[in-house]
Amino acid sequence: MENYRTRPKGDYIQQTDWNELYVLTKHWKSDLTFYQQDLKFLLKLLDKYFIWITTKENLDAVKKIGEGILKDKKMGDQLLNRVDGHLTHIAQTIEDPFKHDTRLFREEHQELEDDIAKFYKTVRSNRKQVFAITEHIVDVENLEHLLEE
């Protein structure tokens, strides 16, 4: 997981105040929104080169990567929904801390953070694959002219 916007080691989630958790969660939402835009770009990039591919091997590789990106996009949507719900829970807890099970909430927070970290890792891996296959296709399919557009 990236070092910024993540919890420090130890029992940070159990000890930090609700306002700090709220700010951290807002950062997650911003990052997830960025990653969703990044995924849209990657899909457009694949689409641009897909029509020029002539070899079955390259078609299969692009299709597999595209499926991974679509899966990431779906996971990103789910995480954004979870983050929105989580922000609501934090706001409710800030308003009335005795009405909610804070231990359960903090466990939810940690699980959500772990899932977001896995998502970031997967998206970065798929991004690398998109750029690698794009470069490969440009070389193998002699598509240098597309880079000049």
Backbone as numpy.savetxt, mean C-alpha at the origin, in Angstrom:
# Nx Ny Nz CAx CAy CAz Cx Cy Cz
9.21 -2.59 7.49 8.37 -1.41 7.49 9.26 -0.17 7.49
8.83 0.84 6.83 9.62 2.06 6.76 9.75 2.65 8.15
10.89 3.30 8.42 11.16 3.80 9.75 10.28 4.97 10.15
9.87 5.80 9.19 9.03 6.92 9.56 7.59 6.43 9.70
6.87 7.09 10.56 5.45 6.82 10.76 5.17 5.40 11.27
6.11 4.83 11.95 5.90 3.54 12.58 6.16 3.69 14.06
5.70 2.74 14.80 5.86 2.84 16.24 7.29 2.52 16.66
7.75 3.20 17.68 9.05 2.84 18.24 8.97 1.45 18.88
10.12 0.89 19.13 10.17 -0.43 19.76 9.58 -0.36 21.16
9.27 -1.53 21.71 8.75 -1.61 23.06 7.23 -1.53 23.09
6.72 -0.91 24.14 5.27 -0.87 24.35 4.67 0.48 23.97
5.15 1.06 22.89 4.69 2.37 22.45 3.17 2.44 22.32
2.60 1.46 21.64 1.15 1.49 21.40 0.39 1.46 22.72
0.90 0.73 23.68 0.21 0.62 24.97 0.36 1.88 25.82
1.42 2.66 25.59 1.72 3.78 26.46 1.43 5.17 25.88
1.41 5.29 24.56 1.26 6.61 23.96 -0.16 7.14 24.13
-0.29 8.45 24.00 -1.63 9.02 24.17 -2.43 8.92 22.87
-3.72 9.12 22.99 -4.64 8.92 21.88 -4.40 9.91 20.75
-4.03 11.12 21.08 -3.78 12.12 20.04 -2.61 11.70 19.14
-1.56 11.14 19.73 -0.43 10.68 18.94 -0.84 9.51 18.04
-1.64 8.61 18.56 -2.13 7.49 17.74 -3.01 8.00 16.60
-3.78 9.03 16.87 -4.63 9.61 15.84 -3.77 10.21 14.72
-2.74 10.97 15.09 -1.85 11.58 14.10 -1.14 10.50 13.28
-0.65 9.47 13.95 0.00 8.37 13.25 -0.95 7.71 12.25
-2.17 7.51 12.66 -3.17 6.87 11.79 -3.51 7.76 10.61
-3.57 9.08 10.82 -3.79 10.00 9.70 -2.64 9.91 8.70
-1.42 9.74 9.18 -0.27 9.56 8.28 -0.44 8.27 7.47
-0.91 7.21 8.12 -1.14 5.95 7.40 -2.12 6.18 6.26
-3.17 6.93 6.55 -4.19 7.18 5.53 -3.57 7.94 4.36
-2.77 8.93 4.65 -2.11 9.69 3.60 -1.18 8.80 2.78
-0.40 7.97 3.45 0.51 7.06 2.74 -0.26 6.05 1.89
-1.32 5.50 2.44 -2.12 4.53 1.69 -2.74 5.17 0.45
-3.18 6.40 0.58 -3.74 7.12 -0.56 -2.67 7.30 -1.63
-1.46 7.64 -1.22 -0.36 7.77 -2.17 -0.09 6.42 -2.86
-0.03 5.36 -2.08 0.23 4.04 -2.66 -0.87 3.65 -3.65
-2.10 4.00 -3.36 -3.19 3.71 -4.30 -2.97 4.45 -5.62
-2.55 5.68 -5.55 -2.25 6.45 -6.77 -1.07 5.83 -7.52
-0.09 5.37 -6.77 1.07 4.71 -7.36 0.63 3.44 -8.10
-0.27 2.69 -7.51 -0.75 1.46 -8.15 -1.50 1.76 -9.45
-2.28 2.83 -9.44 -2.98 3.24 -10.68 -1.97 3.56 -11.77
-0.90 4.26 -11.41 0.15 4.58 -12.37 0.79 3.31 -12.91
1.09 2.36 -12.04 1.73 1.12 -12.48 0.83 0.35 -13.44
-0.47 0.33 -13.16 -1.40 -0.34 -14.08 -1.42 0.35 -15.44
-1.40 1.67 -15.44 -1.37 2.40 -16.71 -0.09 2.11 -17.48
1.01 2.02 -16.75 2.28 1.71 -17.38 2.24 0.34 -18.04
1.74 -0.64 -17.32 1.62 -1.98 -17.89 0.70 -1.98 -19.10
-0.42 -1.28 -18.99 -1.36 -1.21 -20.12 -0.71 -0.61 -21.35
0.11 0.40 -21.14 0.75 1.08 -22.27 1.64 0.12 -23.06
2.36 -0.73 -22.36 3.28 -1.63 -23.03 2.62 -2.94 -23.45
1.53 -3.28 -22.84 0.87 -4.56 -23.10 0.52 -4.73 -24.58
0.02 -3.70 -25.22 -0.41 -3.81 -26.61 0.75 -4.05 -27.57
1.98 -3.75 -27.16 3.13 -3.91 -28.03 3.84 -5.25 -27.85
3.40 -6.03 -26.90 4.08 -7.29 -26.60 3.71 -8.35 -27.64
4.73 -9.05 -28.10 4.48 -10.09 -29.10 4.80 -11.49 -28.60
5.61 -11.62 -27.55 5.98 -12.96 -27.09 5.06 -13.41 -25.96
4.75 -14.69 -25.98 3.88 -15.26 -24.94 4.52 -15.13 -23.56
5.82 -15.31 -23.50 6.53 -15.20 -22.22 6.32 -13.82 -21.60
6.47 -12.78 -22.40 6.29 -11.42 -21.90 4.83 -11.14 -21.55
3.92 -11.65 -22.37 2.48 -11.48 -22.07 2.14 -12.11 -20.73
2.63 -13.32 -20.51 2.35 -14.03 -19.26 2.94 -13.29 -18.05
4.16 -12.77 -18.21 4.81 -12.05 -17.12 4.03 -10.78 -16.76
3.62 -10.03 -17.79 2.88 -8.79 -17.54 1.52 -9.10 -16.91
0.88 -10.16 -17.40 -0.42 -10.54 -16.84 -0.28 -10.89 -15.35
0.75 -11.65 -15.00 0.95 -12.04 -13.60 1.21 -10.82 -12.72
2.06 -9.92 -13.19 2.35 -8.71 -12.41 1.09 -7.86 -12.29
0.34 -7.73 -13.38 -0.91 -6.96 -13.35 -1.90 -7.51 -12.34
-1.99 -8.84 -12.27 -2.88 -9.46 -11.28 -2.42 -9.13 -9.86
-1.10 -9.13 -9.65 -0.57 -8.76 -8.34 -0.90 -7.33 -7.97
-0.82 -6.44 -8.94 -1.13 -5.03 -8.68 -2.61 -4.86 -8.40
-3.46 -5.56 -9.13 -4.90 -5.48 -8.85 -5.22 -6.01 -7.46
-4.53 -7.06 -7.06 -4.70 -7.60 -5.70 -4.24 -6.56 -4.67
-3.11 -5.89 -4.94 -2.63 -4.82 -4.05 -3.65 -3.70 -3.95
-4.22 -3.34 -5.10 -5.21 -2.25 -5.13 -6.41 -2.59 -4.25
-6.87 -3.83 -4.35 -7.99 -4.28 -3.51 -7.60 -4.25 -2.03
-6.39 -4.72 -1.72 -5.92 -4.71 -0.34 -5.79 -3.27 0.16
-5.30 -2.38 -0.68 -5.20 -0.97 -0.30 -6.56 -0.37 0.01
-7.56 -0.70 -0.79 -8.92 -0.22 -0.53 -9.42 -0.72 0.83
-9.17 -2.00 1.10 -9.59 -2.57 2.39 -8.87 -1.90 3.55
-7.57 -1.67 3.39 -6.81 -1.01 4.46 -7.29 0.42 4.68
-7.59 1.14 3.60 -8.12 2.50 3.76 -9.44 2.48 4.52
-10.30 1.52 4.24 -11.56 1.40 4.97 -11.30 1.10 6.45
-10.35 0.21 6.71 -10.02 -0.12 8.11 -9.44 1.10 8.83
-8.59 1.87 8.13 -8.00 3.07 8.73 -9.08 4.09 9.05
-10.03 4.26 8.12 -11.14 5.19 8.39 -11.93 4.77 9.63
-12.23 3.48 9.74 -12.92 2.99 10.93 -12.08 3.18 12.19
-10.80 2.97 12.05 -9.88 3.12 13.17 -9.82 4.58 13.63
-9.80 5.50 12.68 -9.81 6.93 13.04 -11.08 7.28 13.80
-12.19 6.72 13.38 -13.46 6.95 14.09 -13.37 6.41 15.51
-12.79 5.21 15.68 -12.65 4.63 17.02 -11.77 5.51 17.90
-10.68 6.01 17.34 -9.79 6.88 18.13 -10.53 8.14 18.56
-11.25 8.76 17.62 -11.98 9.99 17.94 -13.01 9.72 19.04
-13.71 8.59 18.96 -14.69 8.25 19.99 -14.02 8.01 21.33
-12.85 7.38 21.30 -12.13 7.11 22.54 -11.60 8.39 23.16
-11.15 9.32 22.31 -10.69 10.62 22.82 -11.84 11.34 23.50
-13.03 11.29 22.89 -14.20 11.97 23.45 -14.67 11.32 24.75
-14.66 9.99 24.81 -15.13 9.28 26.00 -14.29 8.04 26.23
-13.12 8.20 26.88 -12.18 7.08 27.03 -12.70 5.93 27.89
-13.71 6.17 28.70 -14.20 5.11 29.57 -15.29 4.26 28.93
-15.74 4.68 27.76 -16.82 3.98 27.08 -16.31 2.84 26.19
-15.01 2.82 25.90 -14.46 1.86 24.95 -13.38 1.00 25.59
-13.21 -0.21 25.08 -12.17 -1.12 25.55 -10.84 -0.71 24.91
-10.05 0.04 25.65 -8.83 0.59 25.08 -7.78 -0.48 24.80
-7.77 -1.54 25.57 -6.82 -2.63 25.33 -7.10 -3.27 23.98
-8.37 -3.54 23.71 -8.77 -4.13 22.44 -8.45 -3.20 21.29
-8.69 -1.92 21.50 -8.39 -0.93 20.47 -6.91 -0.92 20.15
-6.08 -0.93 21.16 -4.63 -0.88 20.94 -4.14 -2.14 20.23
-4.75 -3.28 20.50 -4.41 -4.50 19.77 -4.81 -4.36 18.30
-5.98 -3.77 18.06 -6.44 -3.51 16.69 -5.45 -2.58 15.98
-4.97 -1.58 16.69 -4.02 -0.62 16.13 -2.74 -1.33 15.68
-2.23 -2.18 16.54 -0.99 -2.90 16.22 -1.20 -3.83 15.03
-2.32 -4.54 14.99 -2.61 -5.44 13.87 -2.73 -4.65 12.56
-3.40 -3.52 12.61 -3.56 -2.68 11.43 -2.18 -2.19 10.94
-1.36 -1.76 11.86 -0.03 -1.29 11.48 0.78 -2.42 10.83
0.70 -3.61 11.38 1.42 -4.75 10.80 0.92 -5.06 9.40
-0.39 -5.01 9.20 -0.96 -5.27 7.87 -0.55 -4.20 6.86
-0.49 -2.96 7.31 -0.05 -1.87 6.43 1.42 -2.08 6.05
2.23 -2.49 6.99 3.65 -2.74 6.70 3.80 -3.83 5.64
3.02 -4.89 5.75 3.06 -5.97 4.75 2.62 -5.45 3.39
1.60 -4.60 3.38 1.10 -4.01 2.14 2.19 -3.18 1.47
2.85 -2.31 2.23 3.92 -1.48 1.68 4.99 -2.36 1.04
5.37 -3.41 1.73 6.41 -4.31 1.24 5.99 -4.96 -0.08
4.76 -5.42 -0.16 4.25 -6.06 -1.37 4.19 -5.07 -2.53
3.70 -3.87 -2.27 3.60 -2.87 -3.33 4.99 -2.52 -3.86
5.95 -2.34 -2.97 7.31 -2.01 -3.41 7.88 -3.14 -4.27
7.63 -4.37 -3.88 8.10 -5.51 -4.66 7.46 -5.53 -6.04
6.15 -5.32 -6.10 5.46 -5.31 -7.39 5.91 -4.14 -8.25
6.19 -3.00 -7.63 6.68 -1.84 -8.39 8.01 -2.18 -9.06
8.91 -2.83 -8.31 10.19 -3.24 -8.88 9.97 -4.19 -10.06
9.01 -5.10 -9.93 8.73 -6.05 -11.01 8.19 -5.33 -12.24
7.33 -4.34 -12.03 6.78 -3.59 -13.17 7.91 -2.90 -13.93
8.80 -2.24 -13.22 9.88 -1.54 -13.90 10.84 -2.52 -14.57
11.09 -3.64 -13.93 11.98 -4.64 -14.53 11.37 -5.22 -15.81
10.09 -5.59 -15.76 9.46 -6.17 -16.95 9.30 -5.13 -18.04
9.04 -3.90 -17.67 8.92 -2.83 -18.66 10.26 -2.64 -19.38
11.32 -2.59 -18.62 12.65 -2.46 -19.23 12.96 -3.65 -20.13
12.65 -4.84 -19.65 12.88 -6.06 -20.43 12.09 -6.03 -21.74
10.83 -5.64 -21.65 9.98 -5.61 -22.85 10.49 -4.58 -23.85
10.88 -3.42 -23.36 11.41 -2.40 -24.25 12.64 -2.94 -24.99
13.50 -3.65 -24.27 14.70 -4.21 -24.89 14.37 -5.35 -25.86
13.60 -6.33 -25.40 13.32 -7.53 -26.20 12.41 -7.24 -27.38
11.42 -6.41 -27.19 10.44 -6.15 -28.23 10.84 -4.96 -29.11
12.05 -4.42 -28.86 12.55 -3.28 -29.64 11.56 -2.12 -29.64
11.22 -1.66 -28.46 10.21 -0.60 -28.32 10.82 0.73 -27.89
12.07 0.95 -28.19 12.72 2.19 -27.78 11.95 3.42 -28.23
11.26 3.32 -29.35 10.51 4.47 -29.87 9.40 4.91 -28.92
8.89 3.98 -28.09 7.84 4.34 -27.13 8.38 5.24 -26.02
9.63 5.09 -25.72 10.23 5.90 -24.65 10.38 7.35 -25.07
10.36 7.62 -26.35 10.52 8.97 -26.85 9.22 9.76 -26.85
8.11 9.10 -26.61 6.80 9.78 -26.65 6.63 10.70 -25.47
